[in-house]
PDB file of C-alpha atoms in Angstrom:
ATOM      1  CA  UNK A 566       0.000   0.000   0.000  1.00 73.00           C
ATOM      2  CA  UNK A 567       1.637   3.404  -1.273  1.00 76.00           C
ATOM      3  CA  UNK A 568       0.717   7.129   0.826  1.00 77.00           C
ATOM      4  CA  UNK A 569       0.897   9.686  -0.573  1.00 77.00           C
ATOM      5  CA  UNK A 570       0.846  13.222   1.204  1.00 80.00           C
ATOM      6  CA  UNK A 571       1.124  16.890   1.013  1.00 80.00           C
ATOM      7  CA  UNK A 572       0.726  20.195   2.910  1.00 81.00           C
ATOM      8  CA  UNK A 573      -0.931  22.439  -0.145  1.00 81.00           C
ATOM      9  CA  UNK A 574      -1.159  25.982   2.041  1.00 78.00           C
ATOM     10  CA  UNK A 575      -2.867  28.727  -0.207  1.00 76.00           C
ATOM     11  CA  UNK A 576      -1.651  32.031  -0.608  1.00 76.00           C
ATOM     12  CA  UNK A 577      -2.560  35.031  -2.315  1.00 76.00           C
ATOM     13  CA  UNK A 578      -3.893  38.574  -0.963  1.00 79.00           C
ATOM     14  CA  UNK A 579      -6.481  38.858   0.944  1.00 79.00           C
ATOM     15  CA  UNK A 580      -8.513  41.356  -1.091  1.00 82.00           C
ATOM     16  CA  UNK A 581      -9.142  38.731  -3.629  1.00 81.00           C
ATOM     17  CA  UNK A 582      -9.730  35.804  -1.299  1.00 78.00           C
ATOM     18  CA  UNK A 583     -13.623  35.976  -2.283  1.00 81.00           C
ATOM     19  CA  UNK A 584     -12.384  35.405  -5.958  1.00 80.00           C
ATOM     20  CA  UNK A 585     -10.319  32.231  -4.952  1.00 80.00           C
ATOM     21  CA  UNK A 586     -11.599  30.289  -2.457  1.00 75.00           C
ATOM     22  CA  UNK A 587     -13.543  28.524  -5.379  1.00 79.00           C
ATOM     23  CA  UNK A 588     -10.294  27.460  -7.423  1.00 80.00           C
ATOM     24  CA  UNK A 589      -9.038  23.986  -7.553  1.00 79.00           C
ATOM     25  CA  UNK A 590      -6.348  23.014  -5.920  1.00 78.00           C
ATOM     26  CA  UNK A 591      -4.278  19.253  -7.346  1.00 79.00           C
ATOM     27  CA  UNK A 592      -1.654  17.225  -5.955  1.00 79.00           C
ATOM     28  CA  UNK A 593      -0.161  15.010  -8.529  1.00 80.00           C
ATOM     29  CA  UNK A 594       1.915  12.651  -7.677  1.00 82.00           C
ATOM     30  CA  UNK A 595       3.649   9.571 -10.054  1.00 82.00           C
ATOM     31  CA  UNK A 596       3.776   6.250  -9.396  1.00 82.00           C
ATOM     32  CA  UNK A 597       4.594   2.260 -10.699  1.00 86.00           C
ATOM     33  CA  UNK A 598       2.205   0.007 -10.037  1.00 89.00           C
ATOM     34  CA  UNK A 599       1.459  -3.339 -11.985  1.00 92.00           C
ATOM     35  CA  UNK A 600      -2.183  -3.867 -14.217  1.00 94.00           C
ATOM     36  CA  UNK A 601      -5.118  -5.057 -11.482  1.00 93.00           C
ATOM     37  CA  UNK A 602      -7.777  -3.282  -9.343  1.00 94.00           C
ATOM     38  CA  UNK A 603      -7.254  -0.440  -7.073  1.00 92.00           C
ATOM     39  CA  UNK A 604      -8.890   1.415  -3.903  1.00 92.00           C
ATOM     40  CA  UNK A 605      -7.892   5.614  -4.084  1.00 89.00           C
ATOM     41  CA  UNK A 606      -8.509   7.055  -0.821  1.00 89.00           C
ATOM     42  CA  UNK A 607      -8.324  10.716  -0.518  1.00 88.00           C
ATOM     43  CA  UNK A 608      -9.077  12.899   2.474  1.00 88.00           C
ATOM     44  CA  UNK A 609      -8.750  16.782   2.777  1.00 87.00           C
ATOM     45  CA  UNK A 610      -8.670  18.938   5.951  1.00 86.00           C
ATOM     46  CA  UNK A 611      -8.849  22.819   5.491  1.00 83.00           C
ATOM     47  CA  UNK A 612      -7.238  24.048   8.572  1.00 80.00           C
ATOM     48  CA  UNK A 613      -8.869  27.621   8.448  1.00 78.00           C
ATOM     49  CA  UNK A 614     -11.965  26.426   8.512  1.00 84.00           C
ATOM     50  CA  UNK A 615     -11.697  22.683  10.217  1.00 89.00           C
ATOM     51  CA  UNK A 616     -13.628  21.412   7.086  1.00 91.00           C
ATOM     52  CA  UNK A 617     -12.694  17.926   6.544  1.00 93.00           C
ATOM     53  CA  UNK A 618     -13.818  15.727   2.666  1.00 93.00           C
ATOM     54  CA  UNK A 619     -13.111  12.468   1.932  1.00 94.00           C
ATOM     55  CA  UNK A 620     -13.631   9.825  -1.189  1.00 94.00           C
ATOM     56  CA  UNK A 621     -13.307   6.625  -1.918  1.00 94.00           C
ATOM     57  CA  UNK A 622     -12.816   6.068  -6.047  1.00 93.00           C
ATOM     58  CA  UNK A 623     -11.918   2.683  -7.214  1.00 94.00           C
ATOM     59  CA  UNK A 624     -10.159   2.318 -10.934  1.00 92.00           C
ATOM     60  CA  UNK A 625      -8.462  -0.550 -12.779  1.00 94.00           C
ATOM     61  CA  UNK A 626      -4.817  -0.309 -14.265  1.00 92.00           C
ATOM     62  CA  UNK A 627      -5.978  -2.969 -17.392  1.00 91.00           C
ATOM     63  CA  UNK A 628      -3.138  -5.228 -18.658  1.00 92.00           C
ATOM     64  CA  UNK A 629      -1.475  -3.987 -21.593  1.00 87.00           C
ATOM     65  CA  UNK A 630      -2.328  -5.445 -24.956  1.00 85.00           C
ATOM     66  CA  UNK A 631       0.552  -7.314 -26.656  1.00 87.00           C
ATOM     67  CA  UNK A 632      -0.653  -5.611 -29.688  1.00 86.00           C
ATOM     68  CA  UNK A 633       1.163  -1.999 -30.942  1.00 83.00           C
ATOM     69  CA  UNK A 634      -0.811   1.140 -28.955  1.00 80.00           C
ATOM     70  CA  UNK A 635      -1.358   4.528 -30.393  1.00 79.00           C
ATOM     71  CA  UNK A 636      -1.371   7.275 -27.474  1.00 78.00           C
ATOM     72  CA  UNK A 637      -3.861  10.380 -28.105  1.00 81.00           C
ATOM     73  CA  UNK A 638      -3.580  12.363 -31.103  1.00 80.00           C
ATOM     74  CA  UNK A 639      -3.186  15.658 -31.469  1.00 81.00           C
ATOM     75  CA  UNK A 640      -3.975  18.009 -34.642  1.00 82.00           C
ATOM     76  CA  UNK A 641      -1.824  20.701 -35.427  1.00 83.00           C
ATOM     77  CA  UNK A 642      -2.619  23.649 -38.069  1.00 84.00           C
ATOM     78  CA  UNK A 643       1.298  24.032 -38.790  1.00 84.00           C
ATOM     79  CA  UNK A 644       4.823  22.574 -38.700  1.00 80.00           C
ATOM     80  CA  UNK A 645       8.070  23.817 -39.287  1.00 80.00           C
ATOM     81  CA  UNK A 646      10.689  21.850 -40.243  1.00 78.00           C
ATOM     82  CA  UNK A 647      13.605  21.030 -38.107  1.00 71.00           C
ATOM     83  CA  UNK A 648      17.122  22.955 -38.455  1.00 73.00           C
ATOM     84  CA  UNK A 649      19.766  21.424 -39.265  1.00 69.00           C
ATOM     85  CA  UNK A 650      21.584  21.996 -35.981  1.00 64.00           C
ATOM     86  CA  UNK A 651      18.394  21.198 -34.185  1.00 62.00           C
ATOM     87  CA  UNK A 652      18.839  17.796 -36.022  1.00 59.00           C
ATOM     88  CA  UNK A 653      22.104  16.912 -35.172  1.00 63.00           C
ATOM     89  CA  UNK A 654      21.574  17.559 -31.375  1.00 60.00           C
ATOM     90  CA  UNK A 655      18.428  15.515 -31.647  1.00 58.00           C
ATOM     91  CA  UNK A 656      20.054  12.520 -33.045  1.00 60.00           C
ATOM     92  CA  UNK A 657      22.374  13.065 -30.073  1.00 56.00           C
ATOM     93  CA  UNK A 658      20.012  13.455 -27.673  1.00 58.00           C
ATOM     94  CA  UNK A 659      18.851   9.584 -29.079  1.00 59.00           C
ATOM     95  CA  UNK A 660      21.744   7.669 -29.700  1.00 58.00           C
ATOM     96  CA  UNK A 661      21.493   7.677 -33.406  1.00 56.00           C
ATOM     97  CA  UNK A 662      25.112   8.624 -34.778  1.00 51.00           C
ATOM     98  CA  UNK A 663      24.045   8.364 -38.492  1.00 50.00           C
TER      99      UNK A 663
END
């Protein structure tokens, strides 16, 4: 069982604290963990106000296909194409001397 935890404090001036309190506040945090079924438990305590929330979500991590995956796509209006510098530091950044 992983835990993960964080102290998120909020800051800002308090002349526009009316305008905030309503925004979203994330924690991300990355992790390994093999395909099956899995319990998140989140809890969050506002110490100004004493409010406490808490969830349960499950979700399943599926087994990956042995077939070849496509991640999302994304369509773009223009491309430019690479500079020849650019190139030869990108083939360096990968490994590929030719």
């Amino acid at each position: 069982m992983n835990h993960f935890s964080a102290d998120i404090p909020r800051r800002g001036s308090l002349k526009n604290i009316e305008l905030t309190k309503f925004e979203a506040i994330s924690m991300e945090r990355h992790f390994t963990a093999v395909p099956g079924q899995y319990l998140l438990e989140t809890a969050v305590l506002d110490h100004n106000s004493g409010k406490v929330g808490a969830q349960r979500l499950t979700f399943d991590i599926p087994t990956p296909s042995a077939a070849p995956t496509l991640s999302d796509m994304v369509l773009v209006r223009q491309t430019e194409p690479l500079r020849a510098e650019r190139r030869s530091l990108r083939a360096a950044e990968n490994g590929d001397d030719k």
